[in-house]
Each structure stands twice: as structure tokens, then as C-alpha cells.
PDB file of C-alpha atoms in Angstrom:
ATOM      1  CA  MET A   7       0.000   0.000   0.000  1.00 78.00           C
ATOM      2  CA  LYS A   8       1.288   3.442  -0.912  1.00 92.00           C
ATOM      3  CA  VAL A   9       2.137   5.940   1.823  1.00 95.00           C
ATOM      4  CA  LYS A  10      -0.355   8.403   0.330  1.00 93.00           C
ATOM      5  CA  THR A  11      -3.145   5.810   0.579  1.00 95.00           C
ATOM      6  CA  MET A  12      -2.208   4.950   4.161  1.00 96.00           C
ATOM      7  CA  ALA A  13      -2.046   8.603   5.209  1.00 96.00           C
ATOM      8  CA  THR A  14      -5.342   9.479   3.533  1.00 96.00           C
ATOM      9  CA  SER A  15      -7.014   6.417   5.066  1.00 97.00           C
ATOM     10  CA  GLY A  16      -5.756   7.471   8.499  1.00 97.00           C
ATOM     11  CA  ILE A  17      -7.116  10.985   8.023  1.00 97.00           C
ATOM     12  CA  ILE A  18     -10.504   9.650   6.887  1.00 98.00           C
ATOM     13  CA  ALA A  19     -10.630   7.291   9.883  1.00 98.00           C
ATOM     14  CA  ALA A  20      -9.724  10.120  12.264  1.00 98.00           C
ATOM     15  CA  LEU A  21     -12.369  12.417  10.755  1.00 97.00           C
ATOM     16  CA  TYR A  22     -14.963   9.662  11.049  1.00 97.00           C
ATOM     17  CA  VAL A  23     -14.097   9.163  14.731  1.00 96.00           C
ATOM     18  CA  VAL A  24     -14.152  12.896  15.543  1.00 96.00           C
ATOM     19  CA  VAL A  25     -17.488  13.501  13.815  1.00 94.00           C
ATOM     20  CA  THR A  26     -18.938  10.415  15.537  1.00 91.00           C
ATOM     21  CA  PHE A  27     -17.696  11.688  18.906  1.00 91.00           C
ATOM     22  CA  LEU A  28     -19.380  15.063  18.382  1.00 87.00           C
ATOM     23  CA  ILE A  29     -22.799  13.450  18.190  1.00 80.00           C
ATOM     24  CA  ALA A  30     -22.104  10.229  20.130  1.00 71.00           C
ATOM     25  CA  PRO A  31     -25.420  10.257  22.079  1.00 65.00           C
ATOM     26  CA  PHE A  32     -27.278  10.047  18.742  1.00 60.00           C
ATOM     27  CA  GLY A  33     -25.143   7.417  17.064  1.00 57.00           C
ATOM     28  CA  PHE A  34     -25.563   4.163  18.966  1.00 61.00           C
ATOM     29  CA  THR A  35     -29.213   3.732  19.941  1.00 66.00           C
ATOM     30  CA  ASN A  36     -32.367   2.776  18.085  1.00 68.00           C
ATOM     31  CA  ILE A  37     -32.712   6.358  16.841  1.00 71.00           C
ATOM     32  CA  GLN A  38     -29.428   7.018  15.079  1.00 79.00           C
ATOM     33  CA  PHE A  39     -28.186  10.141  13.380  1.00 83.00           C
ATOM     34  CA  ARG A  40     -24.479   9.486  12.908  1.00 89.00           C
ATOM     35  CA  LEU A  41     -23.287  12.337  10.680  1.00 93.00           C
ATOM     36  CA  SER A  42     -19.990  10.556  10.080  1.00 95.00           C
ATOM     37  CA  GLU A  43     -21.900   8.072   7.924  1.00 96.00           C
ATOM     38  CA  MET A  44     -21.811  10.618   5.106  1.00 97.00           C
ATOM     39  CA  PHE A  45     -18.158   9.585   4.645  1.00 98.00           C
ATOM     40  CA  ASN A  46     -19.559   6.354   3.184  1.00 98.00           C
ATOM     41  CA  HIS A  47     -20.059   8.272  -0.050  1.00 98.00           C
ATOM     42  CA  LEU A  48     -16.294   8.507  -0.496  1.00 98.00           C
ATOM     43  CA  VAL A  49     -16.192   5.011  -2.057  1.00 98.00           C
ATOM     44  CA  VAL A  50     -18.231   6.385  -4.940  1.00 98.00           C
ATOM     45  CA  PHE A  51     -15.188   8.463  -5.885  1.00 98.00           C
ATOM     46  CA  ASN A  52     -12.507   5.844  -5.186  1.00 97.00           C
ATOM     47  CA  LYS A  53     -12.811   2.341  -3.773  1.00 98.00           C
ATOM     48  CA  LYS A  54      -9.608   2.786  -1.739  1.00 97.00           C
ATOM     49  CA  TYR A  55     -11.535   4.944   0.745  1.00 98.00           C
ATOM     50  CA  ILE A  56     -13.065   1.755   2.136  1.00 98.00           C
ATOM     51  CA  ILE A  57      -9.987   1.271   4.338  1.00 98.00           C
ATOM     52  CA  GLY A  58     -10.325   4.603   6.156  1.00 98.00           C
ATOM     53  CA  ILE A  59     -14.088   4.339   6.496  1.00 98.00           C
ATOM     54  CA  VAL A  60     -14.053   0.814   7.941  1.00 98.00           C
ATOM     55  CA  LEU A  61     -11.196   1.732  10.271  1.00 98.00           C
ATOM     56  CA  GLY A  62     -13.160   4.798  11.398  1.00 98.00           C
ATOM     57  CA  VAL A  63     -16.251   2.688  12.102  1.00 97.00           C
ATOM     58  CA  PHE A  64     -14.158   0.158  14.038  1.00 98.00           C
ATOM     59  CA  VAL A  65     -12.432   2.772  16.213  1.00 97.00           C
ATOM     60  CA  SER A  66     -15.677   4.715  16.790  1.00 95.00           C
ATOM     61  CA  ASN A  67     -17.540   1.596  17.882  1.00 94.00           C
ATOM     62  CA  LEU A  68     -14.617   0.514  20.033  1.00 95.00           C
ATOM     63  CA  LEU A  69     -14.375   3.877  21.818  1.00 93.00           C
ATOM     64  CA  PHE A  70     -17.957   5.092  22.045  1.00 89.00           C
ATOM     65  CA  SER A  71     -20.388   2.200  21.767  1.00 89.00           C
ATOM     66  CA  GLU A  72     -22.030   0.982  24.942  1.00 87.00           C
ATOM     67  CA  LEU A  73     -23.103  -2.224  23.197  1.00 90.00           C
ATOM     68  CA  GLY A  74     -19.737  -3.888  23.660  1.00 88.00           C
ATOM     69  CA  PRO A  75     -17.686  -6.078  21.317  1.00 94.00           C
ATOM     70  CA  ILE A  76     -20.780  -7.194  19.397  1.00 96.00           C
ATOM     71  CA  ASP A  77     -20.919  -3.699  17.888  1.00 94.00           C
ATOM     72  CA  LEU A  78     -17.510  -4.277  16.359  1.00 96.00           C
ATOM     73  CA  VAL A  79     -18.896  -7.298  14.526  1.00 97.00           C
ATOM     74  CA  PHE A  80     -22.305  -5.951  13.472  1.00 97.00           C
ATOM     75  CA  GLY A  81     -21.366  -2.301  12.909  1.00 96.00           C
ATOM     76  CA  VAL A  82     -18.169  -2.976  11.019  1.00 98.00           C
ATOM     77  CA  GLY A  83     -19.795  -5.879   9.183  1.00 98.00           C
ATOM     78  CA  GLN A  84     -22.711  -3.742   8.007  1.00 98.00           C
ATOM     79  CA  SER A  85     -20.383  -1.014   6.779  1.00 98.00           C
ATOM     80  CA  LEU A  86     -18.089  -3.461   5.024  1.00 98.00           C
ATOM     81  CA  LEU A  87     -21.018  -5.199   3.318  1.00 98.00           C
ATOM     82  CA  ALA A  88     -22.705  -1.994   2.152  1.00 98.00           C
ATOM     83  CA  LEU A  89     -19.441  -0.407   0.979  1.00 98.00           C
ATOM     84  CA  SER A  90     -18.525  -3.578  -0.924  1.00 98.00           C
ATOM     85  CA  ILE A  91     -21.912  -3.654  -2.672  1.00 98.00           C
ATOM     86  CA  THR A  92     -21.480  -0.020  -3.695  1.00 98.00           C
ATOM     87  CA  ILE A  93     -17.948  -0.620  -4.969  1.00 98.00           C
ATOM     88  CA  PHE A  94     -19.115  -3.647  -6.976  1.00 98.00           C
ATOM     89  CA  SER A  95     -22.057  -1.696  -8.417  1.00 98.00           C
ATOM     90  CA  ALA A  96     -19.753   1.015  -9.820  1.00 96.00           C
ATOM     91  CA  LYS A  97     -19.170  -1.249 -12.825  1.00 95.00           C
ATOM     92  CA  PHE A  98     -22.849  -0.993 -13.708  1.00 97.00           C
ATOM     93  CA  ILE A  99     -23.934   2.427 -12.453  1.00 98.00           C
ATOM     94  CA  LYS A 100     -22.519   5.438 -14.245  1.00 94.00           C
ATOM     95  CA  GLY A 101     -22.524   8.923 -12.822  1.00 96.00           C
ATOM     96  CA  ILE A 102     -21.646  10.196  -9.377  1.00 97.00           C
ATOM     97  CA  TYR A 103     -25.204  11.170  -8.412  1.00 97.00           C
ATOM     98  CA  ALA A 104     -26.640   7.801  -9.434  1.00 98.00           C
ATOM     99  CA  ARG A 105     -23.930   5.971  -7.480  1.00 98.00           C
ATOM    100  CA  MET A 106     -24.506   8.133  -4.416  1.00 98.00           C
ATOM    101  CA  LEU A 107     -28.244   7.516  -4.538  1.00 98.00           C
ATOM    102  CA  PHE A 108     -27.599   3.791  -4.902  1.00 98.00           C
ATOM    103  CA  ASN A 109     -25.135   3.947  -1.990  1.00 98.00           C
ATOM    104  CA  THR A 110     -27.780   5.726   0.092  1.00 98.00           C
ATOM    105  CA  ALA A 111     -30.300   2.987  -0.720  1.00 98.00           C
ATOM    106  CA  VAL A 112     -27.810   0.210   0.101  1.00 98.00           C
ATOM    107  CA  PHE A 113     -26.864   1.697   3.460  1.00 98.00           C
ATOM    108  CA  THR A 114     -30.503   2.399   4.306  1.00 98.00           C
ATOM    109  CA  PHE A 115     -31.554  -1.160   3.483  1.00 98.00           C
ATOM    110  CA  THR A 116     -28.617  -2.877   5.236  1.00 98.00           C
ATOM    111  CA  MET A 117     -29.478  -1.160   8.486  1.00 97.00           C
ATOM    112  CA  PHE A 118     -31.451  -4.340   9.180  1.00 98.00           C
ATOM    113  CA  ILE A 119     -28.098  -5.663  10.433  1.00 98.00           C
ATOM    114  CA  ILE A 120     -27.918  -2.897  13.039  1.00 96.00           C
ATOM    115  CA  ALA A 121     -31.580  -3.459  13.926  1.00 96.00           C
ATOM    116  CA  TRP A 122     -30.812  -7.144  14.413  1.00 97.00           C
ATOM    117  CA  GLU A 123     -27.904  -6.237  16.711  1.00 97.00           C
ATOM    118  CA  LEU A 124     -30.091  -3.881  18.761  1.00 95.00           C
ATOM    119  CA  ASN A 125     -32.752  -6.579  18.938  1.00 96.00           C
ATOM    120  CA  ILE A 126     -30.201  -9.073  20.292  1.00 96.00           C
ATOM    121  CA  VAL A 127     -28.480  -6.758  22.762  1.00 95.00           C
ATOM    122  CA  LEU A 128     -31.219  -4.372  23.894  1.00 94.00           C
ATOM    123  CA  LYS A 129     -34.269  -6.532  23.100  1.00 96.00           C
ATOM    124  CA  LEU A 130     -35.717  -3.767  20.915  1.00 95.00           C
ATOM    125  CA  PRO A 131     -38.455  -4.740  18.437  1.00 97.00           C
ATOM    126  CA  PHE A 132     -36.754  -5.622  15.161  1.00 98.00           C
ATOM    127  CA  LEU A 133     -39.046  -4.024  12.549  1.00 97.00           C
ATOM    128  CA  LEU A 134     -39.594  -0.793  14.438  1.00 96.00           C
ATOM    129  CA  THR A 135     -35.889  -0.522  15.171  1.00 96.00           C
ATOM    130  CA  TRP A 136     -35.037  -1.203  11.517  1.00 97.00           C
ATOM    131  CA  PHE A 137     -37.430   1.584  10.536  1.00 97.00           C
ATOM    132  CA  PHE A 138     -35.874   4.108  12.925  1.00 95.00           C
ATOM    133  CA  VAL A 139     -32.224   3.342  12.189  1.00 95.00           C
ATOM    134  CA  SER A 140     -32.995   3.300   8.458  1.00 97.00           C
ATOM    135  CA  VAL A 141     -34.662   6.706   8.573  1.00 96.00           C
ATOM    136  CA  GLY A 142     -31.647   8.188  10.370  1.00 94.00           C
ATOM    137  CA  GLU A 143     -29.219   6.567   7.937  1.00 96.00           C
ATOM    138  CA  PHE A 144     -31.243   7.706   4.927  1.00 97.00           C
ATOM    139  CA  ALA A 145     -31.313  11.296   6.189  1.00 96.00           C
ATOM    140  CA  VAL A 146     -27.567  11.416   6.869  1.00 96.00           C
ATOM    141  CA  MET A 147     -26.671   9.808   3.557  1.00 98.00           C
ATOM    142  CA  LEU A 148     -28.991  12.197   1.685  1.00 98.00           C
ATOM    143  CA  ILE A 149     -27.475  15.202   3.479  1.00 97.00           C
ATOM    144  CA  GLY A 150     -24.050  13.804   2.623  1.00 98.00           C
ATOM    145  CA  ILE A 151     -24.596  13.909  -1.139  1.00 98.00           C
ATOM    146  CA  PRO A 152     -24.299  17.704  -1.615  1.00 98.00           C
ATOM    147  CA  VAL A 153     -21.568  17.843   1.039  1.00 98.00           C
ATOM    148  CA  MET A 154     -19.443  15.255  -0.786  1.00 98.00           C
ATOM    149  CA  ILE A 155     -20.144  16.864  -4.179  1.00 98.00           C
ATOM    150  CA  ALA A 156     -18.932  20.206  -2.806  1.00 98.00           C
ATOM    151  CA  LEU A 157     -15.847  18.581  -1.279  1.00 97.00           C
ATOM    152  CA  ASN A 158     -15.121  16.821  -4.538  1.00 97.00           C
ATOM    153  CA  LYS A 159     -15.120  20.129  -6.423  1.00 97.00           C
ATOM    154  CA  ARG A 160     -12.400  21.446  -4.104  1.00 96.00           C
ATOM    155  CA  LEU A 161     -10.407  18.301  -3.320  1.00 95.00           C
ATOM    156  CA  HIS A 162     -10.886  16.059  -6.400  1.00 96.00           C
ATOM    157  CA  LEU A 163     -11.679  13.036  -4.242  1.00 97.00           C
ATOM    158  CA  ASP A 164     -11.134  10.571  -7.069  1.00 94.00           C
ATOM    159  CA  LYS A 165      -7.450  11.527  -7.243  1.00 92.00           C
ATOM    160  CA  LEU A 166      -6.799  12.276  -3.563  1.00 90.00           C
ATOM    161  CA  ILE A 167      -5.983   8.720  -2.514  1.00 90.00           C
TER     162      ILE A 167
END
């Protein structure tokens, strides 16, 4: 792995952790609004961003989650699965906006994994929990689209890593 890729991945992971920390009370319950999830859109620009994002999710869940080690499995697993689906889909979906909308849909749908985790650990009702965590994820990912587009205009995210 190139030094530039490692450094950029570390920066992305650190940013993910800091943004998660800022809103930690709203990022780990059945009503989630984890703003750092907008970084998931980075894989639309370059698949190498997956390293920094997954590392950021891992460290955030390790430091801030009250759910324990199970959150490292479910949270990281959900992110890895959704990011991988989005990366794979890039072969078939052309255009940044279309990929970001697809990414938003994938992350929203795969929140059933987080709902399952919350059902296991906190005994929350699965379908209602899936609804609430999906709504929060959808909102954050939708908000993230114009943010990432604006960042891309300044930073050229496809060439940054």
C-alpha cells in the first residue's frame, strides 16, 4: 500500500471518529443520526476509501459504543457489506449522483443488520428498530450527497488517494 493511501485512510478514519464523537449520544441507539456516515459516499469516488471508512467505524464503535464487542462485529460488518456492494455496483452504475443515490439505498436497506444487533443486545423490536435506524441513515446519507459533491469540487476526491 502506498504511503499516500495509508495517510489518507488514516485521516478519513480520524475524521470519522471525531465527527462520531461530536454526536455520540445520537449514534448508537435505536434512533441514530451518525453524521460521520456521510463519509460512506467517499467510495463512490474511489474504492480505496473503504480502508479509512471501515477503520473509522471500528475505532468509533470501540471507543464510544455501549453495546460492547458485538458492535464491532455488526457495525463494522454492516459497513463493510454496504461499501462492498457499492464498490461492486460502480461497474454498472454510471454517474456520481446515481452511485450516491444507490449507496444511500444500500446503506438504508442494510441497516437491518444494526436493527438485528439492537434486537439481540437491547431486546428492541426488530421491525420498528429497523425503521428508525434506516430513517436516520437515509437522512444522513442524503445530506451527505451535496456535502461530498462540494468537497469533490475542491479536493478532487477521485485523485486524492
